[in-house]
Coordinates of N, CA and C in Angstrom, one line a residue:
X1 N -28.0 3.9 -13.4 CA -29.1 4.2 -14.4 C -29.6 5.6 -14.2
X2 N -29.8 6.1 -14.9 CA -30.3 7.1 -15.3 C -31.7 7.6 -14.7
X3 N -32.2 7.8 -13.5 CA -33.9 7.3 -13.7 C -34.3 8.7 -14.7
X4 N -34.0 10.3 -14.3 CA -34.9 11.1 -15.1 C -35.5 10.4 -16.4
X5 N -34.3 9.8 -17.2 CA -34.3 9.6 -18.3 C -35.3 8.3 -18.6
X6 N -35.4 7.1 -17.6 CA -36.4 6.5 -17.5 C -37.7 7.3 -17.7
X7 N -38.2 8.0 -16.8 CA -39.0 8.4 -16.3 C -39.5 9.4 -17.3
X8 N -38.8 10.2 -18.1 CA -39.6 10.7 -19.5 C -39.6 10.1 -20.4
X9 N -39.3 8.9 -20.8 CA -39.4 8.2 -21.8 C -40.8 7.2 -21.5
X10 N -40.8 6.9 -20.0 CA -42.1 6.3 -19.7 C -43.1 7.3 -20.1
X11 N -43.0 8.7 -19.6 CA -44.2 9.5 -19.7 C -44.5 9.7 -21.5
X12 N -43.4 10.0 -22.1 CA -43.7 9.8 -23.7 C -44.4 8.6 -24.4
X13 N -43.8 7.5 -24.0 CA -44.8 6.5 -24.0 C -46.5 6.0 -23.9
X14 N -46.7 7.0 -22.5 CA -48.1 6.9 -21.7 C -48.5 7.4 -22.5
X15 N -47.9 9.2 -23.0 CA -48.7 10.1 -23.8 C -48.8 9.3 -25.4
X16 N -48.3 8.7 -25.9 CA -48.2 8.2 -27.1 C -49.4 6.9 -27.0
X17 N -49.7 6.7 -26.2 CA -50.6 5.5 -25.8 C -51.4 6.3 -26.1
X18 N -51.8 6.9 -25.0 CA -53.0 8.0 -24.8 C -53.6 8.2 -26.0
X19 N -52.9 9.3 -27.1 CA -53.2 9.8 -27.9 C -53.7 9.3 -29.5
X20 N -53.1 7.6 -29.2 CA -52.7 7.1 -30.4 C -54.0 6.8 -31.0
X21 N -54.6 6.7 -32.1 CA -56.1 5.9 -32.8 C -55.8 4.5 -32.7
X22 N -54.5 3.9 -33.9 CA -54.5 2.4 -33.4 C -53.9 2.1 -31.9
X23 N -53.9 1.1 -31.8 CA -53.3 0.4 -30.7 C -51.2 1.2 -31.1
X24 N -50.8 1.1 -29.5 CA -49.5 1.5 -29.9 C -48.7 0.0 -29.9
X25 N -47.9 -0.3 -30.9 CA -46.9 -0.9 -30.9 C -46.1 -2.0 -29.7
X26 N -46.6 -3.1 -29.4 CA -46.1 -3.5 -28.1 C -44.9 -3.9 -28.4
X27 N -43.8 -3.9 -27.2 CA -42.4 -4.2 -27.6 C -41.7 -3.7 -26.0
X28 N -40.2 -3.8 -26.0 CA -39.7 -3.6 -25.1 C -38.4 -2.3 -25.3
X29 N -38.9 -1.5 -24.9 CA -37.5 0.0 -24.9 C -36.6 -0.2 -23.9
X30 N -35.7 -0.4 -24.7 CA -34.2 0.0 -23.7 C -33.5 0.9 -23.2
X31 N -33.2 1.5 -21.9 CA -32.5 2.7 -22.0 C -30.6 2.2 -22.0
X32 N -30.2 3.2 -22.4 CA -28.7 2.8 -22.4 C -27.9 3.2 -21.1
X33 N -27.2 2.4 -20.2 CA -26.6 2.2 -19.1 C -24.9 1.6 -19.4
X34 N -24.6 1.7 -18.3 CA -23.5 1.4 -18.0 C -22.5 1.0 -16.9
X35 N -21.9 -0.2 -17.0 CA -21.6 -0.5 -15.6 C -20.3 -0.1 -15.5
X36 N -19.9 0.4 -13.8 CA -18.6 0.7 -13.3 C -18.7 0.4 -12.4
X37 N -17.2 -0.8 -12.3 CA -16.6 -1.5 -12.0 C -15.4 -0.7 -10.7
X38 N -15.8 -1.0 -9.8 CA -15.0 0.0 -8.7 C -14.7 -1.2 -7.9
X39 N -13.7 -0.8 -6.8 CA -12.5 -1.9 -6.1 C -13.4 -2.1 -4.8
X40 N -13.5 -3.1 -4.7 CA -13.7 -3.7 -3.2 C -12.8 -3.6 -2.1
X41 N -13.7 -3.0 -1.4 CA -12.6 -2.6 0.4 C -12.8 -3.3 1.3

């Protein structure tokens, strides 16, 4: 996973919270990952 990429999408979030008049949108954001699959020793 990615964390930078976590980790400013959380802070854009916070700030979007912060700033917002209504309430923000509750829900679940996904980041995009990827698994690899390497050989066992």
């Amino acid at each position: 996973m990615n964390l930078a990429e976590i980790g400013r999408i959380a802070a854009l979030r916070l700030l979007e919270a912060i700033d917002a008049d209504p309430a923000p949108e509750p829900g679940v954001h996904t980041v995009p990952c990827r698994l690899v699959v390497r050989e066992s020793s």
